[in-house]
Amino acid sequence: MQEKIIILDFGSQVTQLIARRVREQNIYCEIYPYNKLPEIDETVKGVILSGSPYSVRDEESPNPDLSIIPDGMPVLGICYGAQFLAHTNGGDVYQSDTREYGRANLSYVDNSNPLLKGIPSDSQVWMSHGDTINTPPAGATIICSTEDVKVAGYQFDGKDIFGVQFHPEVYHSKDGATMLKNFLVDVCKCSQDWTPDSFVDTTVADLKEQLGNDKVVLGLSGGVDSSVAAMLLHKAIGSNLYCIFVNNGLLRKNEFGAVLEQYKGLGLNVKGVDASSKFYEALADLSDPEKKRKAIGNAFIEVFDDESHLIEDVTWLAQGTIYPDVIESVSATGGPSATIKSHHNVGGLPDYMKLKIVEPLRSLFKDEVRRVGRAMGLDDELLGRHPFPGPGLAIRILGDVTAEKVRLLQEVDAIFINGLKDNGLYDDVWQAGAMLLPVKSVGVMGDERTYENAVALRAVESTDGMTADWVHLPYEFLAKVSNDIINKVVGVNRVVYDISSKPPATIEWE
Ligand code: XMP
């Protein structure tokens, strides 16, 4: 049985960061909303209580009954978590005179305490709280302090229950990773055996058991998630996995053939379906972005449905859903949010398909998916590929889409992307692409006046696509790419570079 740490989410913006830090120690963990604590069985080695935007003194603040955590189970409260443990156990939590945000240095550290083993006496920590613990809870001892915060950390005497008011999970807490490791390894006795290889082994074994001799259909997109999901399933059930890779006519230049070859080289049982004309027909005369997305989604469902009906007795649909899509996080504006984001790589399939869903990656973050892919021998080119939207170039062609516009944008995009690769810039960029603008502008080529298309280039840095900033690509590089595009792509006489961040702009233009 996989041992794990449970993280109870009280709504902090950095709860996912706690999970990342735990997993970086090769220890598996799961996040739950504070009021949905799962059953604590023998696989659970410890519980971490997150921070929160609430004050424990607020009436509507999270107030779970933690008595279901068995006696003797290690617990670490972080920020709100520490204040909650203090408040509910006879400690005093006050609104602090000075809100405590930002860097602070410890001024007292009890190095004999297991949580603080090896922590320098002036270690920098990151504070972010409006309340402060004035007196520690009954039967607890202060284990570290800063100049301003006497109860920076405490432990219940004789118990493995700790609280720290700073955030060890954030980068600015210089020794935060050591503190978490001390808790996880020395206190919780986690064995640090959750590695990409062990994930592959256990997941493949689980899939074998779950799927037996059943047939599974999976829509490949050329992206990292669907590819890694396919490889795991392939290892588990071999030729009972039927992959479908649809050419919607909106992919990058030559991408359909190249990716299809790559998949076949990996031994996948994959069928390439060229449905470009169906998608162009569905898009004809549509220029509203949402209508375009819908038309593409519907066309995809039709193609996928037709293809999966050709597979006899298929009973499962595999999806490349990953952990950020399934975490039910606590919203800052009250209660755990009722909605779990559900992201369907295949665009949401109609109920009548009646397929059961299997999602081998639903416990992994994106970079963990990459590491698992690498452990299974997928090459860096596939694993390092920039994200590419399902509706493809259609949402980078502003207004109506035609095959001719797609061809033109494919040429522009290929020059830009190959330029990034040739100049060693591709891996510094999270996502890049070109937009075909619905404007023509005047130019001059030789002695001729031209009146042609304008294109915009966009390159952003981001971690998850939720926020992004434009990349400061070298001027020399932009000059060269612009020149190449205008000289080589007939029909384009102007190139601009998008310098907007998200928010307020989005990454895609539609
Ligand atoms: P925006 O434009 O919202 O994009 O800043 C954020 C990320 O999501 C991708 N994106 C999509 N992916 N279907 C997808 O599969 C879509 O309809 C879609 N729209 C945007 C976008 O490429 C970026 O990575």
mmCIF file of N, CA and C and ligand atoms in Angstrom, residues 290 293 343-345 386-392 395-396 430-431 458 460 462 464-468 502 505-510, ligand 1:
data_model
loop_
_atom_site.group_PDB
_atom_site.id
_atom_site.type_symbol
_atom_site.label_atom_id
_atom_site.label_comp_id
_atom_site.label_asym_id
_atom_site.label_seq_id
_atom_site.Cartn_x
_atom_site.Cartn_y
_atom_site.Cartn_z
ATOM 1 N N GLU A 290 -16.025 31.809 -29.470
ATOM 2 C CA GLU A 290 -16.682 30.708 -28.755
ATOM 3 C C GLU A 290 -17.398 29.761 -29.716
ATOM 4 N N ARG A 293 -14.760 27.539 -31.165
ATOM 5 C CA ARG A 293 -14.378 26.473 -30.215
ATOM 6 C C ARG A 293 -15.429 25.364 -30.179
ATOM 7 N N HIS A 343 -11.611 18.620 -16.716
ATOM 8 C CA HIS A 343 -11.016 18.989 -17.974
ATOM 9 C C HIS A 343 -10.982 17.734 -18.825
ATOM 10 N N HIS A 344 -11.630 17.801 -19.948
ATOM 11 C CA HIS A 344 -11.667 16.616 -20.793
ATOM 12 C C HIS A 344 -10.762 16.833 -21.984
ATOM 13 N N ASN A 345 -9.729 16.039 -22.043
ATOM 14 C CA ASN A 345 -8.798 16.198 -23.157
ATOM 15 C C ASN A 345 -9.476 15.954 -24.482
ATOM 16 N N HIS A 386 6.011 22.583 -26.052
ATOM 17 C CA HIS A 386 5.155 23.645 -25.504
ATOM 18 C C HIS A 386 3.695 23.180 -25.502
ATOM 19 N N PRO A 387 2.901 23.682 -24.563
ATOM 20 C CA PRO A 387 1.458 23.392 -24.631
ATOM 21 C C PRO A 387 0.887 23.949 -25.936
ATOM 22 N N PHE A 388 -0.113 23.276 -26.445
ATOM 23 C CA PHE A 388 -0.768 23.724 -27.685
ATOM 24 C C PHE A 388 -2.266 23.537 -27.493
ATOM 25 N N PRO A 389 -3.071 24.551 -27.773
ATOM 26 C CA PRO A 389 -4.506 24.435 -27.461
ATOM 27 C C PRO A 389 -5.217 23.421 -28.347
ATOM 28 N N GLY A 390 -6.212 22.750 -27.793
ATOM 29 C CA GLY A 390 -7.018 21.782 -28.555
ATOM 30 C C GLY A 390 -7.545 22.370 -29.865
ATOM 31 N N PRO A 391 -8.119 23.594 -29.842
ATOM 32 C CA PRO A 391 -8.637 24.159 -31.099
ATOM 33 C C PRO A 391 -7.532 24.634 -32.046
ATOM 34 N N GLY A 392 -6.291 24.447 -31.628
ATOM 35 C CA GLY A 392 -5.153 24.667 -32.519
ATOM 36 C C GLY A 392 -5.077 26.059 -33.114
ATOM 37 N N ILE A 395 -7.760 29.267 -33.095
ATOM 38 C CA ILE A 395 -7.922 30.395 -32.166
ATOM 39 C C ILE A 395 -6.731 31.356 -32.258
ATOM 40 N N ARG A 396 -5.842 31.085 -33.242
ATOM 41 C CA ARG A 396 -4.755 32.036 -33.516
ATOM 42 C C ARG A 396 -4.970 32.716 -34.872
ATOM 43 N N TRP A 430 7.705 29.182 -22.126
ATOM 44 C CA TRP A 430 6.687 28.210 -21.717
ATOM 45 C C TRP A 430 5.772 27.862 -22.882
ATOM 46 N N GLN A 431 5.427 28.894 -23.660
ATOM 47 C CA GLN A 431 4.572 28.665 -24.824
ATOM 48 C C GLN A 431 4.828 29.773 -25.839
ATOM 49 N N ARG A 458 3.940 35.701 -30.257
ATOM 50 C CA ARG A 458 3.730 35.730 -28.805
ATOM 51 C C ARG A 458 4.602 34.658 -28.179
ATOM 52 N N VAL A 460 5.563 33.456 -24.097
ATOM 53 C CA VAL A 460 5.298 33.779 -22.689
ATOM 54 C C VAL A 460 6.035 32.828 -21.755
ATOM 55 N N SER A 462 5.517 31.136 -17.918
ATOM 56 C CA SER A 462 4.402 30.844 -17.020
ATOM 57 C C SER A 462 4.726 29.542 -16.301
ATOM 58 N N ASP A 464 1.741 27.627 -15.114
ATOM 59 C CA ASP A 464 0.546 26.816 -15.310
ATOM 60 C C ASP A 464 -0.419 27.429 -16.317
ATOM 61 N N GLY A 465 -0.026 28.522 -16.956
ATOM 62 C CA GLY A 465 -0.919 29.152 -17.928
ATOM 63 C C GLY A 465 -1.963 30.062 -17.294
ATOM 64 N N MET A 466 -2.065 30.034 -15.962
ATOM 65 C CA MET A 466 -3.072 30.878 -15.296
ATOM 66 C C MET A 466 -2.630 32.341 -15.300
ATOM 67 N N THR A 467 -1.356 32.569 -15.062
ATOM 68 C CA THR A 467 -0.784 33.903 -15.215
ATOM 69 C C THR A 467 0.421 33.723 -16.136
ATOM 70 N N ALA A 468 0.792 34.794 -16.804
ATOM 71 C CA ALA A 468 1.916 34.665 -17.747
ATOM 72 C C ALA A 468 2.506 36.043 -17.995
ATOM 73 N N LYS A 502 -0.495 38.324 -18.861
ATOM 74 C CA LYS A 502 -1.795 37.760 -18.462
ATOM 75 C C LYS A 502 -1.845 37.725 -16.945
ATOM 76 N N ALA A 505 -4.274 40.587 -20.394
ATOM 77 C CA ALA A 505 -4.473 39.880 -21.670
ATOM 78 C C ALA A 505 -4.524 38.377 -21.394
ATOM 79 N N THR A 506 -4.921 37.586 -22.369
ATOM 80 C CA THR A 506 -4.792 36.131 -22.249
ATOM 81 C C THR A 506 -3.617 35.698 -23.129
ATOM 82 N N ILE A 507 -3.267 34.420 -23.033
ATOM 83 C CA ILE A 507 -2.140 33.944 -23.849
ATOM 84 C C ILE A 507 -2.582 33.877 -25.308
ATOM 85 N N GLU A 508 -3.684 33.188 -25.545
ATOM 86 C CA GLU A 508 -4.217 33.133 -26.906
ATOM 87 C C GLU A 508 -4.958 34.437 -27.190
ATOM 88 N N TRP A 509 -5.105 34.755 -28.462
ATOM 89 C CA TRP A 509 -5.807 35.997 -28.816
ATOM 90 C C TRP A 509 -7.313 35.785 -28.946
ATOM 91 N N GLU A 510 -7.749 34.530 -28.961
ATOM 92 C CA GLU A 510 -9.205 34.280 -29.013
ATOM 93 C C GLU A 510 -9.587 33.300 -27.935
HETATM 94 P P1 XMP B 1 -5.445 31.675 -22.313
HETATM 95 O O1 XMP B 1 -5.581 32.138 -23.724
HETATM 96 O O2 XMP B 1 -6.762 31.439 -21.633
HETATM 97 O O3 XMP B 1 -4.724 30.252 -22.384
HETATM 98 O O4 XMP B 1 -4.552 32.580 -21.495
HETATM 99 C C1 XMP B 1 -4.208 29.561 -21.271
HETATM 100 C C2 XMP B 1 -3.671 28.227 -21.749
HETATM 101 O O5 XMP B 1 -4.758 27.414 -22.198
HETATM 102 C C3 XMP B 1 -4.597 27.081 -23.574
HETATM 103 N N1 XMP B 1 -5.931 27.152 -24.177
HETATM 104 C C4 XMP B 1 -6.679 26.088 -24.530
HETATM 105 N N2 XMP B 1 -6.413 24.759 -24.464
HETATM 106 N N3 XMP B 1 -8.533 24.284 -25.401
HETATM 107 C C5 XMP B 1 -7.329 23.873 -24.924
HETATM 108 O O6 XMP B 1 -7.078 22.658 -24.923
HETATM 109 C C6 XMP B 1 -8.880 25.595 -25.495
HETATM 110 O O7 XMP B 1 -9.975 25.946 -25.939
HETATM 111 C C7 XMP B 1 -7.888 26.535 -25.032
HETATM 112 N N4 XMP B 1 -7.866 27.902 -24.952
HETATM 113 C C8 XMP B 1 -6.661 28.250 -24.441
HETATM 114 C C9 XMP B 1 -3.629 28.103 -24.128
HETATM 115 O O8 XMP B 1 -2.922 27.610 -25.257
HETATM 116 C C10 XMP B 1 -2.722 28.353 -22.938
HETATM 117 O O9 XMP B 1 -1.744 27.337 -22.822
#
